[in-house]
Short mmCIF file of N, CA, C and O in Angstrom, two decimals:
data_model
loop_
_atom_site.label_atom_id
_atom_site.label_comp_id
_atom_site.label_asym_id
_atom_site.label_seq_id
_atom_site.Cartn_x
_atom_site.Cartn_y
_atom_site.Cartn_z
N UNK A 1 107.29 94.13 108.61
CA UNK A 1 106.06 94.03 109.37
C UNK A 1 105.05 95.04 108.81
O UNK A 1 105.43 96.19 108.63
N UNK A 2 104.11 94.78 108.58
CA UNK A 2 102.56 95.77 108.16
C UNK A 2 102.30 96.64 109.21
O UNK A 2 102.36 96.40 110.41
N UNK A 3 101.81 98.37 108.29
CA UNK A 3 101.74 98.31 109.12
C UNK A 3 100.02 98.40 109.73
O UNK A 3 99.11 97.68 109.31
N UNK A 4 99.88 99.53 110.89
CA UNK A 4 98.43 99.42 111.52
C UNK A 4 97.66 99.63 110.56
O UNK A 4 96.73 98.83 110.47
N UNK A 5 97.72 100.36 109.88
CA UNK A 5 96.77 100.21 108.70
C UNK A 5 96.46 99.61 107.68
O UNK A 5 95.36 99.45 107.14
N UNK A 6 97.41 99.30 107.42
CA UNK A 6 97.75 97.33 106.12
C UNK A 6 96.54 96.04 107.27
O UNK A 6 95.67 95.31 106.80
N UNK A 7 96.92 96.16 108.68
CA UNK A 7 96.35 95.44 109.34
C UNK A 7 94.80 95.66 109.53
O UNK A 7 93.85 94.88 109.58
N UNK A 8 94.94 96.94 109.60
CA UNK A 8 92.94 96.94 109.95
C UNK A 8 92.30 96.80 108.80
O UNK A 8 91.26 96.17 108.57
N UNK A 9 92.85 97.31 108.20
CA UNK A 9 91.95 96.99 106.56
C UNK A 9 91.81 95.75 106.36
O UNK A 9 90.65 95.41 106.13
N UNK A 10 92.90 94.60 106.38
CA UNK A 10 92.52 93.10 105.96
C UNK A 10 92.30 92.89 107.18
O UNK A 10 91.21 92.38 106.91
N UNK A 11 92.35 92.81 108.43
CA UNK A 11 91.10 92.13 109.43
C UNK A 11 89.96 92.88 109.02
O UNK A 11 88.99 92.13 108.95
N UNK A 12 89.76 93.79 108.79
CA UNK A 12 88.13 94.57 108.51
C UNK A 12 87.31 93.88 107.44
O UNK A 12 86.10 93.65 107.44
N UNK A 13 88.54 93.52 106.22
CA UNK A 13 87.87 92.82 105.23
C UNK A 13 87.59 91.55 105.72
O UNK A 13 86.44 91.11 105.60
N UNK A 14 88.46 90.89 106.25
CA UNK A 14 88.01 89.63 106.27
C UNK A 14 86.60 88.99 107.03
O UNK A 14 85.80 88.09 106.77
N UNK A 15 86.83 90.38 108.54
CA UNK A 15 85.77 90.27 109.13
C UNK A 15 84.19 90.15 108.72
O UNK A 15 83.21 89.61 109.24
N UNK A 16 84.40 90.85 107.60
CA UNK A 16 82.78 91.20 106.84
C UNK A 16 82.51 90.11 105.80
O UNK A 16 81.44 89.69 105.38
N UNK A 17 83.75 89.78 105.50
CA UNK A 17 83.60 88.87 104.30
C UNK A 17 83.43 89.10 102.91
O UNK A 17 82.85 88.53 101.99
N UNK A 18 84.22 90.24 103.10
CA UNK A 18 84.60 91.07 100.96
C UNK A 18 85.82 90.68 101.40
O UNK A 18 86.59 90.75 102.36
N UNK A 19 85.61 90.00 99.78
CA UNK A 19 86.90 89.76 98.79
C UNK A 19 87.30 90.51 98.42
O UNK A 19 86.63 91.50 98.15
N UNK A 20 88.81 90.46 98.16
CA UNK A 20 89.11 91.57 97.19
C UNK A 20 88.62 91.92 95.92
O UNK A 20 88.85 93.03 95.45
N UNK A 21 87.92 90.99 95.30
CA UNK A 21 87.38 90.96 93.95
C UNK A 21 86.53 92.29 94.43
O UNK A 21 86.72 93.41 93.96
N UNK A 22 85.39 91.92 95.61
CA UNK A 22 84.55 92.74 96.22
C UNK A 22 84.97 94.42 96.15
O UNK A 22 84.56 95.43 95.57
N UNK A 23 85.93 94.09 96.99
CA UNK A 23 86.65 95.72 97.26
C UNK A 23 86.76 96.32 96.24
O UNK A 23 86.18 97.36 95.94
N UNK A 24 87.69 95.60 95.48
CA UNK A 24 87.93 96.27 94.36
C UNK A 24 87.12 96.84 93.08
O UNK A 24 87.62 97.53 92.19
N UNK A 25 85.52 96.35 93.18
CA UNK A 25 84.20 97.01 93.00
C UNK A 25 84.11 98.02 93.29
O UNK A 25 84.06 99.02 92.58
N UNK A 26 84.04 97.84 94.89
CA UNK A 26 83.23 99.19 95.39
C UNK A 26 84.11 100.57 95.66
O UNK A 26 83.76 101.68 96.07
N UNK A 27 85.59 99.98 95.23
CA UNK A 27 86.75 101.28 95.40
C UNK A 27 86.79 101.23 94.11
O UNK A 27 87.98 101.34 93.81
N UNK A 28 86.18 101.12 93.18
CA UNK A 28 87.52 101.49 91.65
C UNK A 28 88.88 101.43 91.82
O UNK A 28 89.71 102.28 91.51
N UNK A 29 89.12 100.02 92.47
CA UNK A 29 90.82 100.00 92.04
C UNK A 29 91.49 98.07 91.78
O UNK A 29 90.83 97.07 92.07
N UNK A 30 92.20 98.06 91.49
CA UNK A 30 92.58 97.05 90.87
C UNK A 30 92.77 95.88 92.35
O UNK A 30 93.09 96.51 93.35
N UNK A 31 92.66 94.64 92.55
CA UNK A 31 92.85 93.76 93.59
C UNK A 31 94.45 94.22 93.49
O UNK A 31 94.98 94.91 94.36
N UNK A 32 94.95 93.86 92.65
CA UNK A 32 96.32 94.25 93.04
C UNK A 32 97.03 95.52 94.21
O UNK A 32 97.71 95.60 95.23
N UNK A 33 96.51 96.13 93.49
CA UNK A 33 96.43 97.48 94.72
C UNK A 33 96.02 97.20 96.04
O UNK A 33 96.70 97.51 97.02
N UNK A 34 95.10 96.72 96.08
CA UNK A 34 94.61 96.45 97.55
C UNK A 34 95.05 95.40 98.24
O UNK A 34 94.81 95.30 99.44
N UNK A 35 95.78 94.46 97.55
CA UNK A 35 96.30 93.92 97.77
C UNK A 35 97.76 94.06 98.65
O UNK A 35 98.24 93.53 99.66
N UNK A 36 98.10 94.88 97.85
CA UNK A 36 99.61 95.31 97.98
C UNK A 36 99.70 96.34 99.59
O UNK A 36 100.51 96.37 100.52
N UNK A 37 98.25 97.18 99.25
CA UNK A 37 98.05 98.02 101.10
C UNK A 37 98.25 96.77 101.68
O UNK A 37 99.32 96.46 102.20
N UNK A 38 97.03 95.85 101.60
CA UNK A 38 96.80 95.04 102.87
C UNK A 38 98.31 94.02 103.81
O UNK A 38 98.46 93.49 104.91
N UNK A 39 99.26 94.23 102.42
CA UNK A 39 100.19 92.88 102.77
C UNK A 39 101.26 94.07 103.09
O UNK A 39 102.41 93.64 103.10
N UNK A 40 101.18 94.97 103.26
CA UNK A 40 102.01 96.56 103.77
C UNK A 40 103.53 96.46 102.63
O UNK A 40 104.71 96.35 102.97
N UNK A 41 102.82 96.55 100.93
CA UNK A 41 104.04 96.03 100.50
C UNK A 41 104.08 97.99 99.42
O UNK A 41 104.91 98.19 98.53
N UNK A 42 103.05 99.03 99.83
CA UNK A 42 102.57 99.88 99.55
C UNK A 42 102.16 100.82 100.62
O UNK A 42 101.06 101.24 100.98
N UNK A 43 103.53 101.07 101.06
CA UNK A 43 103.33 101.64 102.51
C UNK A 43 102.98 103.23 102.83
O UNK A 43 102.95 103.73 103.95
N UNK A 44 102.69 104.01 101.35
CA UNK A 44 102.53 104.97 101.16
C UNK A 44 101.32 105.40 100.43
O UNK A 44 101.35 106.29 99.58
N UNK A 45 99.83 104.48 100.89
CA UNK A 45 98.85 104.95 100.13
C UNK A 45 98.48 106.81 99.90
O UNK A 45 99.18 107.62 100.51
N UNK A 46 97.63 107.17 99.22
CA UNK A 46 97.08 108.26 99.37
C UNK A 46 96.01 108.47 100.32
O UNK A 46 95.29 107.49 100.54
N UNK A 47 95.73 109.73 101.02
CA UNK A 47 94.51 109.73 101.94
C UNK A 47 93.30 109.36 100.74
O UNK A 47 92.76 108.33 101.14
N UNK A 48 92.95 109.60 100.03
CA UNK A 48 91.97 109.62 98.77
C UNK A 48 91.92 107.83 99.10
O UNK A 48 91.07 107.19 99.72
N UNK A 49 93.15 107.38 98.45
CA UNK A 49 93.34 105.89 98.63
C UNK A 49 92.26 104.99 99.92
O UNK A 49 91.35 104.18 99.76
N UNK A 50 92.76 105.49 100.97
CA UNK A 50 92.46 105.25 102.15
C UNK A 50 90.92 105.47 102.77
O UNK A 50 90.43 104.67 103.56
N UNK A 51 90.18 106.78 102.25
CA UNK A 51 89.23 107.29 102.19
C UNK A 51 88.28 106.45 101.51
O UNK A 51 87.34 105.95 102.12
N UNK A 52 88.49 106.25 100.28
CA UNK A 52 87.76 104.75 99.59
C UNK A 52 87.25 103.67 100.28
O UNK A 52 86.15 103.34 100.73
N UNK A 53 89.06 102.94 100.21
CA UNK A 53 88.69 101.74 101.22
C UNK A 53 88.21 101.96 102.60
O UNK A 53 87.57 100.97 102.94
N UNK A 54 88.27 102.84 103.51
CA UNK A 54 87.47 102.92 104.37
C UNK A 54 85.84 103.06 104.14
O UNK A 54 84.95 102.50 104.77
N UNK A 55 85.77 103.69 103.39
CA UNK A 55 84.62 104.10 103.44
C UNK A 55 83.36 102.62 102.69
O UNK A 55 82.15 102.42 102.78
N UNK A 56 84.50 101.94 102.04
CA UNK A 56 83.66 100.55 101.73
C UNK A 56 83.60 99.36 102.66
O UNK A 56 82.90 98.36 102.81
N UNK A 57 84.69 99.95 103.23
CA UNK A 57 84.62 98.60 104.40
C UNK A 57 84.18 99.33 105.84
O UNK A 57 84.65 98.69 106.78
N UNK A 58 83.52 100.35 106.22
CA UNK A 58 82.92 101.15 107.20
C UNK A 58 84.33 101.36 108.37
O UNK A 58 84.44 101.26 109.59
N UNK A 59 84.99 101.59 107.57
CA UNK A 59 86.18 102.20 108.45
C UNK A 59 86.15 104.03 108.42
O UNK A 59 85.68 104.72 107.52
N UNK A 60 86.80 104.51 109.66
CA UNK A 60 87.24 106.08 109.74
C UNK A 60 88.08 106.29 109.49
O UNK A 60 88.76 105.28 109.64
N UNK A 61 88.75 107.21 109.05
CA UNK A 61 90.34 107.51 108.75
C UNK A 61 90.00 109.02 109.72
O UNK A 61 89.00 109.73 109.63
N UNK A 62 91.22 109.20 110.67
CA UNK A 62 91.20 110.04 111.78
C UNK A 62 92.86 109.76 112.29
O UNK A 62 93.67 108.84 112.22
N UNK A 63 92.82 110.99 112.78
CA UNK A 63 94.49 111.17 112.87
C UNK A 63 94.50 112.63 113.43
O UNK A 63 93.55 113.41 113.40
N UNK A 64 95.82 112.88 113.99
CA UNK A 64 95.88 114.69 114.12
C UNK A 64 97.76 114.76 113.74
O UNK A 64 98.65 113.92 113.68
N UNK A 65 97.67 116.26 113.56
CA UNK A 65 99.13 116.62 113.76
C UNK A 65 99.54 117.41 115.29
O UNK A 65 98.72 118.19 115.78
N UNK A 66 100.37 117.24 115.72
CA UNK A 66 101.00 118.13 116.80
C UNK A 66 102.24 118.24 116.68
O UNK A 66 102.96 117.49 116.02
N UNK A 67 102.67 119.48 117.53
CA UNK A 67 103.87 119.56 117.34
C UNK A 67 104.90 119.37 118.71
O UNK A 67 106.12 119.44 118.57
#
């Protein structure tokens, strides 16, 4: 199963209507790659990673630690 974040990214994309061809423009990274987040087959992006694609598809990346 994908996970929440494999998921918001491809509903986000799809919502707007970038392709991956698209994405993969405006992130410098290969469709493959983005590919591979979206289908949660790359379940260990980098924040950098993540930071990109958010930031092309008007997503936040937000989170905390506790203990």
């Amino acid at each position: 199963q994908r996970s929440v974040v494999a998921q918001t990214i491809g509903q986000r994309r799809q919502e707007l209507g970038v392709s991956l061809a698209d994405l993969s423009e405006q992130t410098v990274m290969s469709r493959a790659a983005l590919s591979r987040i979206e289908n949660g087959l790359n379940v260990n992006p980098t924040v950098e990673t993540l930071r990109r694609i958010g930031e092309a598809l008007g997503l936040r990346l937000s989170g905390d630690f506790a203990a």
